[in-house]
Amino acid sequence: MLLVKNKIAQSKIHGIGLFADEFIPKGTEIWRFTPGFDQKFTREQILNFPDLLQIYAYKYCWRSKKSGLYCLSSDNGKYFNHSDDPNALSEYRDNEEEVVTVAVRDIQIGEEILDNYNSFDDDKNESNVFNDIVEKFRLEDELDPRLKSLS
């Protein structure tokens, strides 16, 4: 669940992005997985979703390095874009069920909030459900019209 004021808007990086709607000081928790609000799914649950929801899961879920489950932010947190030089970074903590995203530098009002997906997403695993979804629906890339229509 997002813990800071935010808005979504067109991103210069990719599609829609998440932007700060308040000054966010370095060290501020920006997002936290909140059980009961944010969701986790098994591989089998996702593969049993209707087709459109499987494509939605492909676009917006990530595979947790901690639980191995597929997580979905239930708010604008799904609009974090990736950067190799992010202003926020997700981390796993022993006392948290899943990730917490923290500002790694001051973030200005109107600035896009960026995370490095490699810090939390286990999508490199060959048994990843996303590989099955790409194959099943023959998704070409992020420009596939079925993905763009979900933005």
XYZ file of C-alpha atoms in Angstrom, residues 1 33-40 71-75:
14
model
C 0.000 0.000 0.000
C 2.976 -4.911 1.149
C -0.183 -4.801 3.261
C -1.918 -8.170 3.762
C -5.652 -7.959 3.153
C -5.208 -4.969 0.856
C -2.445 -6.082 -1.489
C -2.776 -9.597 -2.848
C -0.656 -12.729 -3.278
C 2.192 -10.202 -5.575
C -0.123 -7.451 -6.776
C -0.289 -3.921 -5.445
C -3.942 -2.968 -5.067
C -3.300 0.747 -5.544
